CSV table of C-alpha atoms in Angstrom, one decimal:
chain,number,residue,atom,x,y,z
L,1,ASP,CA,2.2,-12.1,-8.1
L,2,ALA,CA,4.3,-8.9,-8.1
L,3,LYS,CA,5.8,-8.0,-11.4
L,4,THR,CA,8.8,-6.3,-10.1
L,5,THR,CA,12.2,-7.3,-8.7
L,6,GLN,CA,14.1,-5.2,-6.1
L,7,PRO,CA,17.2,-5.7,-4.0
L,8,THR,CA,16.3,-6.9,-0.5
L,9,SER,CA,18.2,-4.2,1.3
L,10,MET,CA,20.5,-1.1,0.8
L,11,ASP,CA,22.5,1.2,2.9
L,12,CYS,CA,22.9,4.9,2.3
L,13,ALA,CA,24.8,7.6,4.2
L,14,GLU,CA,22.8,10.5,5.6
L,15,GLY,CA,22.9,13.5,3.3
L,16,ARG,CA,23.8,11.5,0.2
L,17,ALA,CA,21.6,10.5,-2.6
L,18,ALA,CA,19.8,7.1,-2.3
L,19,ASN,CA,19.3,5.3,-5.6
L,20,LEU,CA,16.8,2.5,-5.4
L,21,PRO,CA,16.6,0.2,-8.5
L,22,CYS,CA,13.6,-1.8,-9.7
L,23,ASN,CA,13.3,-4.3,-12.6
L,24,HIS,CA,10.0,-4.7,-14.3
L,25,SER,CA,10.9,-6.4,-17.6
L,26,THR,CA,7.4,-7.6,-18.4
L,27,ILE,CA,5.7,-4.2,-18.0
L,28,SER,CA,3.2,-3.5,-20.7
L,29,GLY,CA,2.5,-0.3,-22.5
L,30,ASN,CA,-0.4,0.9,-20.3
L,31,GLU,CA,1.1,0.0,-17.0
L,32,TYR,CA,2.5,2.7,-14.7
L,33,VAL,CA,5.3,2.4,-12.2
L,34,TYR,CA,4.4,3.5,-8.7
L,35,TRP,CA,6.7,3.9,-5.7
L,36,TYR,CA,5.5,3.7,-2.1
L,37,ARG,CA,7.4,3.4,1.1
L,38,GLN,CA,6.4,2.0,4.5
L,39,ILE,CA,8.0,3.2,7.7
L,40,HIS,CA,7.9,0.6,10.5
L,41,SER,CA,4.4,-0.2,11.7
L,42,GLN,CA,2.8,2.5,9.6
L,43,GLY,CA,0.7,2.5,6.5
L,44,PRO,CA,2.5,2.9,3.1
L,45,GLN,CA,3.1,6.4,1.8
L,46,TYR,CA,2.8,7.4,-1.8
L,47,ILE,CA,6.0,8.8,-3.3
L,48,ILE,CA,5.8,9.1,-7.0
L,49,HIS,CA,4.6,7.5,-10.2
L,50,GLY,CA,5.4,7.6,-13.9
L,51,LEU,CA,4.5,6.0,-17.2
L,52,LYS,CA,7.5,6.6,-19.5
L,53,ASN,CA,8.9,10.1,-18.8
L,54,ASN,CA,11.1,10.9,-15.9
L,55,GLU,CA,9.2,12.5,-13.0
L,56,THR,CA,10.2,14.7,-10.1
L,57,ASN,CA,8.3,15.9,-7.1
L,58,GLU,CA,9.2,17.3,-3.7
L,59,MET,CA,10.0,13.9,-2.3
L,60,ALA,CA,11.9,12.2,-5.1
L,61,SER,CA,12.8,11.7,-8.7
L,62,LEU,CA,11.8,8.7,-10.8
L,63,ILE,CA,14.0,7.7,-13.8
L,64,ILE,CA,12.5,5.2,-16.2
L,65,THR,CA,14.7,3.6,-18.9
L,66,GLU,CA,13.7,4.1,-22.5
L,67,ASP,CA,12.6,0.5,-22.9
L,68,ARG,CA,10.6,0.8,-19.6
L,69,LYS,CA,12.0,-2.4,-18.3
L,70,SER,CA,13.6,-0.8,-15.2
L,71,SER,CA,13.5,2.3,-13.1
L,72,THR,CA,15.3,4.1,-10.3
L,73,LEU,CA,13.9,6.0,-7.5
L,74,ILE,CA,16.2,8.8,-6.3
L,75,LEU,CA,16.0,10.4,-2.9
L,76,PRO,CA,18.4,13.4,-3.5
L,77,HIS,CA,19.5,14.0,0.2
L,78,ALA,CA,18.6,11.0,2.4
L,79,THR,CA,17.8,11.6,6.0
L,80,LEU,CA,17.4,9.2,8.9
L,81,ARG,CA,13.7,9.6,8.5
L,82,ASP,CA,13.9,8.1,5.1
L,83,THR,CA,14.7,4.7,6.6
L,84,ALA,CA,11.9,2.5,5.4
L,85,VAL,CA,10.8,-0.3,3.0
L,86,TYR,CA,10.4,1.0,-0.5
L,87,TYR,CA,8.0,-0.7,-2.8
L,88,CYS,CA,8.1,-0.5,-6.6
L,89,ILE,CA,4.8,-1.5,-8.1
L,90,VAL,CA,3.5,-1.9,-11.6
L,91,VAL,CA,-0.1,-0.8,-11.9
L,92,TYR,CA,-2.4,-1.2,-14.9
L,93,GLY,CA,-4.0,2.1,-16.0
L,94,GLY,CA,-3.2,4.0,-12.8
L,95,ALA,CA,-4.1,3.5,-9.2
L,96,THR,CA,-7.7,2.8,-9.9
L,97,ASN,CA,-6.6,-0.7,-9.9
L,98,LYS,CA,-5.2,-2.8,-7.1
L,99,LEU,CA,-1.6,-2.6,-5.9
L,100,ILE,CA,0.2,-5.9,-5.6
L,101,PHE,CA,3.1,-5.4,-3.2
L,102,GLY,CA,6.4,-7.3,-3.7
L,103,THR,CA,9.0,-7.7,-1.0
L,104,GLY,CA,10.4,-4.2,-1.5
L,105,THR,CA,13.8,-2.8,-0.5
L,106,LEU,CA,14.7,-2.0,3.1
L,107,LEU,CA,16.7,1.3,2.9
L,108,ALA,CA,18.8,1.9,6.0
L,109,VAL,CA,20.1,5.5,6.1
L,110,GLN,CA,23.2,5.6,8.3
L,111,PRO,CA,24.3,8.6,10.3
Y,1,GLY,CA,-2.6,15.6,0.9
Y,2,ALA,CA,-5.5,13.3,1.2
Y,3,VAL,CA,-5.9,11.7,4.6
Y,4,VAL,CA,-7.2,8.2,5.5
Y,5,SER,CA,-8.0,7.2,9.0
Y,6,GLN,CA,-8.6,3.8,10.6
Y,7,HIS,CA,-10.3,3.0,13.9
Y,8,PRO,CA,-9.3,1.4,16.2
Y,9,SER,CA,-5.5,1.6,15.9
Y,10,ARG,CA,-5.1,-1.4,18.1
Y,11,VAL,CA,-7.5,-4.0,19.3
Y,12,ILE,CA,-7.3,-7.1,21.4
Y,13,CYS,CA,-10.1,-9.6,21.3
Y,14,LYS,CA,-10.8,-13.1,22.5
Y,15,SER,CA,-11.0,-16.1,20.2
Y,16,GLY,CA,-14.4,-16.6,18.7
Y,17,THR,CA,-15.5,-12.9,18.9
Y,18,SER,CA,-15.9,-10.5,16.0
Y,19,VAL,CA,-14.1,-7.3,15.4
Y,20,LYS,CA,-15.0,-4.4,13.2
Y,21,ILE,CA,-12.4,-2.0,11.7
Y,22,GLU,CA,-13.4,1.3,10.1
Y,23,CYS,CA,-11.6,3.0,7.3
Y,24,ARG,CA,-12.5,6.6,6.5
Y,25,SER,CA,-11.3,9.1,3.8
Y,26,LEU,CA,-11.3,12.3,5.8
Y,27,ASP,CA,-11.0,15.0,3.1
Y,28,PHE,CA,-11.9,13.4,-0.1
Y,29,GLN,CA,-14.3,11.0,-1.7
Y,30,ALA,CA,-12.9,7.7,-2.9
Y,31,THR,CA,-14.5,5.5,-5.5
Y,32,THR,CA,-12.6,2.4,-4.3
Y,33,MET,CA,-11.2,1.2,-1.0
Y,34,PHE,CA,-8.8,-1.7,-0.6
Y,35,TRP,CA,-8.1,-3.9,2.4
Y,36,TYR,CA,-4.6,-5.4,3.1
Y,37,ARG,CA,-3.2,-7.7,5.7
Y,38,GLN,CA,0.4,-7.7,6.8
Y,39,PHE,CA,2.1,-10.3,9.0
Y,40,PRO,CA,5.4,-9.5,10.8
Y,41,LYS,CA,8.4,-9.1,8.5
Y,42,GLN,CA,6.2,-9.7,5.5
Y,43,SER,CA,4.9,-7.5,2.7
Y,44,LEU,CA,1.3,-6.3,2.4
Y,45,MET,CA,-1.2,-8.8,1.0
Y,46,LEU,CA,-4.3,-7.5,-0.7
Y,47,MET,CA,-7.4,-9.1,0.7
Y,48,ALA,CA,-10.2,-7.4,-1.1
Y,49,THR,CA,-11.4,-4.5,-3.2
Y,50,SER,CA,-14.6,-2.6,-2.4
Y,51,ASN,CA,-16.6,-0.1,-4.4
Y,52,GLU,CA,-19.2,2.0,-2.8
Y,53,GLY,CA,-22.6,0.5,-3.1
Y,54,SER,CA,-21.5,-2.9,-4.5
Y,55,LYS,CA,-20.2,-6.2,-3.2
Y,56,ALA,CA,-16.5,-6.5,-2.4
Y,57,THR,CA,-14.2,-8.5,-4.7
Y,58,TYR,CA,-12.0,-10.8,-2.7
Y,59,GLU,CA,-8.6,-12.1,-3.6
Y,60,GLN,CA,-8.0,-15.8,-4.0
Y,61,GLY,CA,-7.7,-17.6,-0.7
Y,62,VAL,CA,-9.5,-14.9,1.3
Y,63,GLU,CA,-12.7,-16.1,2.9
Y,64,LYS,CA,-15.5,-13.7,2.2
Y,65,ASP,CA,-17.7,-15.1,5.0
Y,66,LYS,CA,-14.9,-14.5,7.5
Y,67,PHE,CA,-13.8,-11.1,6.4
Y,68,LEU,CA,-17.0,-9.1,5.8
Y,69,ILE,CA,-16.6,-5.8,4.0
Y,70,ASN,CA,-19.2,-3.1,3.8
Y,71,HIS,CA,-18.7,0.1,1.8
Y,72,ALA,CA,-21.6,2.2,2.8
Y,73,SER,CA,-20.5,5.5,1.4
Y,74,LEU,CA,-17.7,7.2,-0.6
Y,75,THR,CA,-15.9,8.0,2.6
Y,76,LEU,CA,-16.4,4.8,4.8
Y,77,SER,CA,-15.5,1.2,4.5
Y,78,THR,CA,-15.6,-1.4,7.3
Y,79,LEU,CA,-13.9,-4.8,7.6
Y,80,THR,CA,-15.4,-7.2,10.1
Y,81,VAL,CA,-13.3,-10.2,11.2
Y,82,THR,CA,-15.9,-12.8,12.3
Y,83,SER,CA,-15.2,-15.5,14.7
Y,84,ALA,CA,-11.6,-14.4,15.1
Y,85,HIS,CA,-8.8,-16.9,15.8
Y,86,PRO,CA,-5.2,-16.3,16.9
Y,87,GLU,CA,-4.0,-16.9,13.4
Y,88,ASP,CA,-6.1,-13.8,12.3
Y,89,SER,CA,-3.8,-11.7,14.5
Y,90,SER,CA,-2.2,-9.3,12.0
Y,91,PHE,CA,-1.8,-5.6,10.9
Y,92,TYR,CA,-4.8,-4.6,8.8
Y,93,ILE,CA,-4.4,-1.6,6.5
Y,94,CYS,CA,-6.9,0.1,4.2
Y,95,SER,CA,-6.3,2.4,1.3
Y,96,ALA,CA,-8.6,4.7,-0.7
Y,97,GLY,CA,-8.4,6.1,-4.1
Y,98,PRO,CA,-8.4,7.5,-6.6
Y,99,VAL,CA,-9.5,10.9,-5.3
Y,100,ARG,CA,-12.6,11.9,-7.2
Y,101,GLY,CA,-11.7,14.4,-9.8
Y,102,GLY,CA,-8.1,14.3,-8.7
Y,103,SER,CA,-5.0,12.3,-8.8
Y,104,TYR,CA,-4.7,8.6,-9.2
Y,105,GLU,CA,-2.5,7.5,-6.3
Y,106,GLN,CA,-4.0,5.5,-3.4
Y,107,TYR,CA,-3.8,6.8,0.1
Y,108,PHE,CA,-3.2,4.4,3.0
Y,109,GLY,CA,-4.5,4.5,6.5
Y,110,PRO,CA,-2.2,4.1,9.5
Y,111,GLY,CA,-3.2,0.5,10.1
Y,112,THR,CA,-5.0,-1.5,12.8
Y,113,ARG,CA,-3.1,-4.1,14.8
Y,114,LEU,CA,-5.4,-6.9,15.8
Y,115,THR,CA,-4.4,-9.4,18.5
Y,116,VAL,CA,-6.6,-12.4,19.1
Y,117,THR,CA,-6.0,-14.2,22.4
């Protein structure tokens, strides 16, 4: 079973920041938080991952709380092409191990 | 970034026949490949994990004799749906990772839509 909880859906205005929350209250010390997204009828796309420090790359930022029980994915300037289902996944020891997908959050970016 | 391809992208077959789906890592070698299935409006469900040169590990409830997985090299894995039935119609997606000597994220193929008539 997925070890994360995410809202079913969210809306965001184009050009604004999209903040997607994820709860992972049972995460253990050697488990990473990974984020992927899936645009309709395509394979999932890797976004970002982290262990305990905040991370930023060209796509997004990942903010992990100090107790590691929750995290937030931030898309700084959402565009219509960011409309997708976003999955937060807890993975033991990095992506060498399998990904168990939950239901994810459908982010709808509105013009 | 690393690219994973799948072939075919879409396939229609008759009930009772077998269908083979290929998954290739195009510009990297992957120690492990994964196969997922996704029904409409549902999340991805992991079917099996395959490592090059060894037998695949199937998730609970997935019939290994029905979904044959072969992982012949570090860049190719195949999934064969044997004696396909209409309920096997689904979107099949593979992933590969980690990149040998590189990062740890998995890279997904574009998926194969199987329709069994």
